[in-house]
Short mmCIF file of C-alpha atoms and ligand atoms in Angstrom, two decimals:
data_model
loop_
_atom_site.label_atom_id
_atom_site.label_comp_id
_atom_site.label_asym_id
_atom_site.label_seq_id
_atom_site.Cartn_x
_atom_site.Cartn_y
_atom_site.Cartn_z
CA MET A 1 0.03 0.01 0.00
CA GLU A 2 1.26 3.23 -1.11
CA ASN A 3 2.46 5.45 2.24
CA ILE A 4 0.29 8.81 1.66
CA PHE A 5 3.31 10.54 3.95
CA GLN A 6 6.22 9.15 1.73
CA ARG A 7 6.41 12.23 -0.25
CA SER A 8 7.80 15.72 0.57
CA GLY A 9 5.20 18.57 1.49
CA VAL A 10 4.84 17.79 5.56
CA PHE A 11 6.63 19.45 7.55
CA ALA A 12 6.77 19.77 11.59
CA VAL A 13 7.36 23.35 13.25
CA SER A 14 8.10 23.14 16.63
CA ALA A 15 9.50 25.67 19.22
CA PRO A 16 9.41 26.48 23.24
CA SER A 17 6.28 28.13 24.16
CA GLY A 18 6.05 31.88 23.61
CA THR A 19 9.05 31.42 20.51
CA GLY A 20 6.72 32.99 18.01
CA LYS A 21 5.44 29.82 16.26
CA THR A 22 2.03 30.95 15.72
CA THR A 23 2.99 34.30 14.56
CA LEU A 24 5.19 32.85 12.20
CA ASN A 25 2.74 29.74 10.66
CA SER A 26 -0.04 32.19 11.11
CA ARG A 27 1.25 34.25 8.36
CA LEU A 28 2.67 31.88 5.94
CA GLU A 29 -0.73 30.20 6.07
CA LYS A 30 -2.78 33.76 5.56
CA LEU A 31 -0.64 34.53 2.78
CA HIS A 32 -0.01 31.22 1.44
CA PRO A 33 -3.27 29.48 -0.06
CA ASP A 34 -1.40 26.36 -0.76
CA VAL A 35 -0.37 26.14 2.84
CA GLU A 36 -1.99 24.65 5.88
CA ILE A 37 -1.45 24.28 9.30
CA SER A 38 -3.18 20.87 10.48
CA ILE A 39 -5.89 21.02 13.35
CA SER A 40 -5.38 19.14 16.20
CA LEU A 41 -7.41 17.78 18.60
CA THR A 42 -7.12 18.81 22.11
CA THR A 43 -8.61 18.43 25.42
CA ARG A 44 -7.64 22.11 26.52
CA LYS A 45 -10.08 24.48 27.80
CA GLN A 46 -10.33 27.06 24.12
CA ARG A 47 -9.09 30.75 24.97
CA SER A 48 -11.19 33.70 23.97
CA GLY A 49 -10.76 34.75 20.37
CA GLU A 50 -10.18 30.73 19.21
CA ILE A 51 -12.43 29.00 17.01
CA ASP A 52 -13.84 25.40 17.19
CA GLY A 53 -12.44 23.47 14.00
CA LYS A 54 -9.92 26.41 13.55
CA HIS A 55 -7.57 26.54 16.09
CA TYR A 56 -8.13 23.13 17.24
CA HIS A 57 -10.96 20.55 17.45
CA PHE A 58 -11.80 21.14 21.07
CA VAL A 59 -12.73 17.75 22.80
CA ASP A 60 -12.97 16.09 25.95
CA ASN A 61 -10.48 13.56 27.26
CA ALA A 62 -13.23 10.33 26.70
CA THR A 63 -13.51 11.57 22.93
CA PHE A 64 -9.58 12.43 22.57
CA GLN A 65 -8.86 8.68 24.45
CA LYS A 66 -11.38 6.85 21.77
CA ASN A 67 -9.70 8.64 18.64
CA ALA A 68 -6.11 7.16 20.02
CA THR A 69 -7.56 3.52 21.26
CA GLU A 70 -8.85 3.16 18.03
CA GLY A 71 -6.02 4.18 15.84
CA ARG A 72 -6.67 7.44 14.28
CA MET A 73 -3.94 9.71 15.79
CA LEU A 74 -0.81 9.72 14.25
CA GLU A 75 0.78 11.09 17.10
CA TRP A 76 -0.45 12.56 20.82
CA ALA A 77 1.65 13.99 23.47
CA GLU A 78 0.48 15.32 26.88
CA VAL A 79 1.34 19.06 26.92
CA PHE A 80 1.45 21.12 30.20
CA GLY A 81 -1.54 18.45 31.82
CA ASN A 82 -3.57 18.74 28.66
CA LEU A 83 -3.71 15.68 25.71
CA TYR A 84 -2.58 17.40 21.99
CA GLY A 85 -2.44 15.21 18.55
CA THR A 86 -2.44 14.77 15.16
CA SER A 87 -5.09 12.86 13.19
CA ILE A 88 -4.49 11.24 10.40
CA SER A 89 -7.05 12.15 8.47
CA GLU A 90 -6.40 15.46 8.78
CA ILE A 91 -2.96 15.15 7.13
CA GLU A 92 -4.97 13.22 4.64
CA ARG A 93 -7.50 15.93 3.84
CA ILE A 94 -4.52 18.78 3.05
CA THR A 95 -2.05 16.08 1.53
CA LYS A 96 -5.27 14.99 -0.94
CA LYS A 97 -5.67 18.85 -2.29
CA ASN A 98 -1.87 18.70 -2.90
CA HIS A 99 -1.26 21.54 -0.36
CA LYS A 100 1.73 21.73 2.20
CA VAL A 101 0.76 20.99 5.79
CA ILE A 102 2.67 22.16 9.14
CA LEU A 103 2.19 20.20 11.57
CA GLU A 104 2.45 22.72 14.93
CA ILE A 105 3.63 19.68 17.53
CA ASP A 106 5.77 19.73 20.56
CA VAL A 107 9.08 17.73 20.60
CA GLN A 108 7.62 14.68 22.14
CA GLY A 109 5.32 14.60 19.32
CA TRP A 110 7.86 15.38 16.48
CA MET A 111 9.85 11.85 18.14
CA THR A 112 6.61 10.01 18.00
CA ALA A 113 5.54 11.28 14.53
CA GLN A 114 8.85 11.35 12.68
CA PRO A 115 9.30 7.63 11.62
CA LYS A 116 5.63 7.24 10.09
CA LEU A 117 7.25 10.45 8.26
CA PRO A 118 10.04 9.65 6.22
CA GLY A 119 9.50 12.46 3.65
CA ALA A 120 8.79 15.20 6.17
CA LEU A 121 11.23 17.93 7.42
CA ALA A 122 11.50 19.59 10.57
CA VAL A 123 11.91 23.00 11.89
CA PHE A 124 12.78 23.95 14.83
CA ILE A 125 12.53 27.88 15.97
CA LEU A 126 14.42 29.30 18.82
CA PRO A 127 13.93 32.64 21.04
CA PRO A 128 17.02 34.75 20.02
CA SER A 129 17.84 34.29 24.14
CA MET A 130 16.32 32.77 27.37
CA ILE A 131 15.32 36.46 28.37
CA ASP A 132 14.06 36.95 25.75
CA LEU A 133 11.50 33.91 25.76
CA TRP A 134 10.20 35.00 29.15
CA ASN A 135 9.68 38.10 28.11
CA ARG A 136 7.37 37.14 25.39
CA LEU A 137 5.86 34.68 27.76
CA GLU A 138 5.14 37.88 29.79
CA LYS A 139 4.20 39.90 27.13
CA ARG A 140 1.56 37.54 25.45
CA GLY A 141 -0.37 37.86 29.18
CA THR A 142 -1.93 34.70 28.68
CA ASP A 143 -0.59 32.27 31.61
CA SER A 144 -0.42 32.91 35.36
CA PRO A 145 3.42 33.50 36.43
CA GLN A 146 3.53 29.69 37.79
CA VAL A 147 2.23 28.32 34.39
CA ARG A 148 4.57 30.53 32.59
CA TRP A 149 7.75 29.50 34.84
CA ARG A 150 6.21 25.93 33.67
CA ARG A 151 6.60 26.79 30.37
CA PHE A 152 9.78 28.20 30.68
CA LYS A 153 11.19 25.38 32.52
CA ALA A 154 9.15 22.89 29.74
CA ALA A 155 11.86 25.03 27.00
CA ARG A 156 14.65 23.87 28.66
CA ASP A 157 13.65 20.20 28.16
CA GLU A 158 12.61 21.13 24.47
CA ILE A 159 15.60 22.72 23.64
CA ALA A 160 18.06 19.72 25.24
CA ALA A 161 15.71 17.65 22.33
CA GLY A 162 16.43 19.82 19.42
CA ARG A 163 18.66 17.72 18.01
CA ILE A 164 16.34 15.97 16.17
CA TYR A 165 15.53 19.04 13.78
CA ASP A 166 16.35 19.44 10.30
CA PHE A 167 16.63 22.83 10.16
CA PHE A 168 16.91 25.91 12.84
CA ILE A 169 15.57 29.57 12.53
CA VAL A 170 16.17 32.22 15.31
CA ASN A 171 13.24 34.50 15.85
CA ASP A 172 15.20 37.75 16.79
CA ASP A 173 13.72 39.85 14.22
CA LEU A 174 10.14 38.74 12.82
CA GLU A 175 10.39 39.39 9.36
CA ARG A 176 13.90 38.15 8.88
CA ALA A 177 12.91 34.41 10.97
CA TYR A 178 9.97 34.74 8.44
CA GLY A 179 11.59 35.16 5.15
CA GLU A 180 13.98 31.89 6.44
CA LEU A 181 10.50 29.86 7.26
CA GLU A 182 8.80 30.81 3.75
CA ALA A 183 12.18 29.83 1.85
CA ILE A 184 12.08 26.20 3.36
CA ILE A 185 8.40 25.65 3.25
CA VAL A 186 7.27 27.43 0.14
CA HIS A 187 10.10 27.49 -2.13
CA GLY A 188 11.64 24.54 -1.32
CA GLU A 189 15.48 26.02 -0.02
CA PRO A 190 17.47 24.41 2.74
CA GLY A 191 17.54 26.37 5.69
CA ARG A 192 20.06 28.38 6.75
CA ILE A 193 20.93 26.95 10.06
CA SER A 194 21.67 22.98 10.29
CA GLY A 195 23.63 20.51 12.04
CA LYS A 196 26.50 21.46 14.20
CA ALA A 197 25.54 25.29 14.13
CA GLY A 198 22.05 24.51 15.29
CA HIS A 199 23.32 21.79 18.42
CA ALA A 200 25.62 24.84 18.82
CA LEU A 201 22.99 27.19 19.25
CA CYS A 202 20.76 25.28 21.45
CA ASP A 203 24.01 24.40 23.71
CA ARG A 204 24.11 28.10 24.13
CA LEU A 205 20.21 28.98 25.09
CA LEU A 206 20.83 25.72 27.57
CA ASN A 207 23.62 27.56 29.44
CA GLU A 208 21.45 30.54 29.69
CA PHE A 209 18.87 28.77 31.31
CA GLN A 210 21.38 27.76 33.75
CA GLN A 211 22.69 31.30 34.89
CA SER A 212 18.78 32.82 34.73
CA SER A 213 16.53 30.03 35.84
CA LYS A 214 17.16 30.99 39.65
CA ILE A 215 16.34 34.35 39.42
CA LEU A 216 13.12 33.94 37.53
CA GLU A 217 11.90 31.24 39.57
CA LEU A 218 12.12 33.80 42.19
CA LYS A 219 10.24 36.70 40.10
CA ALA A 220 7.51 33.97 39.07
CA ILE A 221 7.16 33.15 42.80
CA HIS A 222 7.01 36.83 43.89
CA GLU A 223 4.46 37.93 41.36
CA GLU A 224 2.32 35.16 42.27
CA THR A 225 2.10 35.94 46.08
P1 ADP B 1 3.99 30.81 20.36
O1 ADP B 1 3.10 30.06 19.17
O2 ADP B 1 5.73 29.99 20.03
O3 ADP B 1 3.83 30.11 21.65
P2 ADP B 1 3.35 33.39 19.55
O4 ADP B 1 3.47 33.32 18.20
O5 ADP B 1 2.10 33.26 20.42
O6 ADP B 1 4.54 32.29 20.55
O7 ADP B 1 4.33 34.56 20.18
C1 ADP B 1 4.32 35.10 22.12
C2 ADP B 1 4.47 36.34 21.97
O8 ADP B 1 5.51 36.71 20.95
C3 ADP B 1 3.34 37.38 21.18
O9 ADP B 1 3.18 38.43 22.21
C4 ADP B 1 3.85 37.61 19.57
O10 ADP B 1 3.64 38.81 19.28
C5 ADP B 1 5.46 37.90 20.19
N1 ADP B 1 6.69 37.78 19.19
C6 ADP B 1 6.22 37.01 18.55
N2 ADP B 1 7.89 37.31 17.44
C7 ADP B 1 8.38 38.21 17.83
C8 ADP B 1 9.70 38.99 17.49
N3 ADP B 1 9.99 37.86 16.67
N4 ADP B 1 9.90 39.89 18.28
C9 ADP B 1 9.22 40.16 19.10
N5 ADP B 1 8.40 39.48 19.88
C10 ADP B 1 7.56 38.59 18.80
P1 5GP B 2 -1.39 25.47 23.32
O1 5GP B 2 -1.64 25.75 23.97
O2 5GP B 2 -0.38 27.01 23.44
O3 5GP B 2 -1.70 26.27 21.96
O4 5GP B 2 0.05 24.86 22.56
C1 5GP B 2 0.55 24.19 24.05
C2 5GP B 2 1.71 23.14 22.86
O5 5GP B 2 1.01 22.20 22.10
C3 5GP B 2 2.36 23.75 21.78
O6 5GP B 2 3.69 23.45 22.18
C4 5GP B 2 2.18 23.16 20.80
O7 5GP B 2 3.11 22.77 19.69
C5 5GP B 2 2.00 21.70 21.49
N1 5GP B 2 0.72 20.73 20.09
C6 5GP B 2 -0.48 21.66 19.43
N2 5GP B 2 -0.96 20.95 18.90
C7 5GP B 2 -0.07 19.60 19.17
C8 5GP B 2 -0.25 18.10 18.70
O8 5GP B 2 -1.57 18.16 17.80
N3 5GP B 2 0.36 17.38 18.88
C9 5GP B 2 1.84 17.33 19.68
N4 5GP B 2 2.43 16.65 20.41
N5 5GP B 2 1.63 18.83 20.14
C10 5GP B 2 0.62 19.72 20.04
#
């Protein structure tokens, strides 16, 4: 049987929460009608401004588990206490139109999906620095200080696993970062940063995390009280 994923056109785009993945991917989807972000299933509560069936399919735990046990998910993972996953039918829906698919999945999700998607490319978006990441999470204003701190700690674990990605993009200047993502996904060009250079970037951010984490944790605890 033909493996429908065994062709180019499927891209995983991951980033530590707050790096700018949604900003970059949404712009790409808006400007290029043949690029679609796969709509995941999640058990997370809908945030204000989010539309069911557009941003996610918001489902309860039982529905999510049913889809998983009946083998309808390409991958799924628990992220920050909620379940998120990609259904096989969603990828089929998009690839049948000959559109490119972006999987906005976390690092665990890509680890599961990678062996099932031999033709896919994976891009890891990185913040310019850990302090910038902290400030963006603060600026976005969607989380309590405690949740923000959890996301920040999770960013360290994601960056530590970043070596499994093909290309790396630093989202410092939004225009430049967008141009790099567009070049890879729309124009099929190799990314500017890959291999050892990408791994060195991840190592630098991990060092920074070590140096800044104590003070930021204290800041989060102080704000919470
Ligand atoms: P993610 O989807 O990775 O969690 P978002 O796209 O929601 O991140 O972006 C987090 C915050 O950072 C938002 O407030 C967004 O406007 C801001 N942001 C994104 N890219 C940049 C950038 N290059 N420079 C400064 N702020 C940015
Ligand atoms: P948010 O709650 O901010 O929308 O997303 C939280 C995290 O869940 C992000 O890191 C995002 O990449 C991840 N995520 C969203 N959809 C999926 C999915 O289908 N599978 C996996 N594994 N992760 C997902």
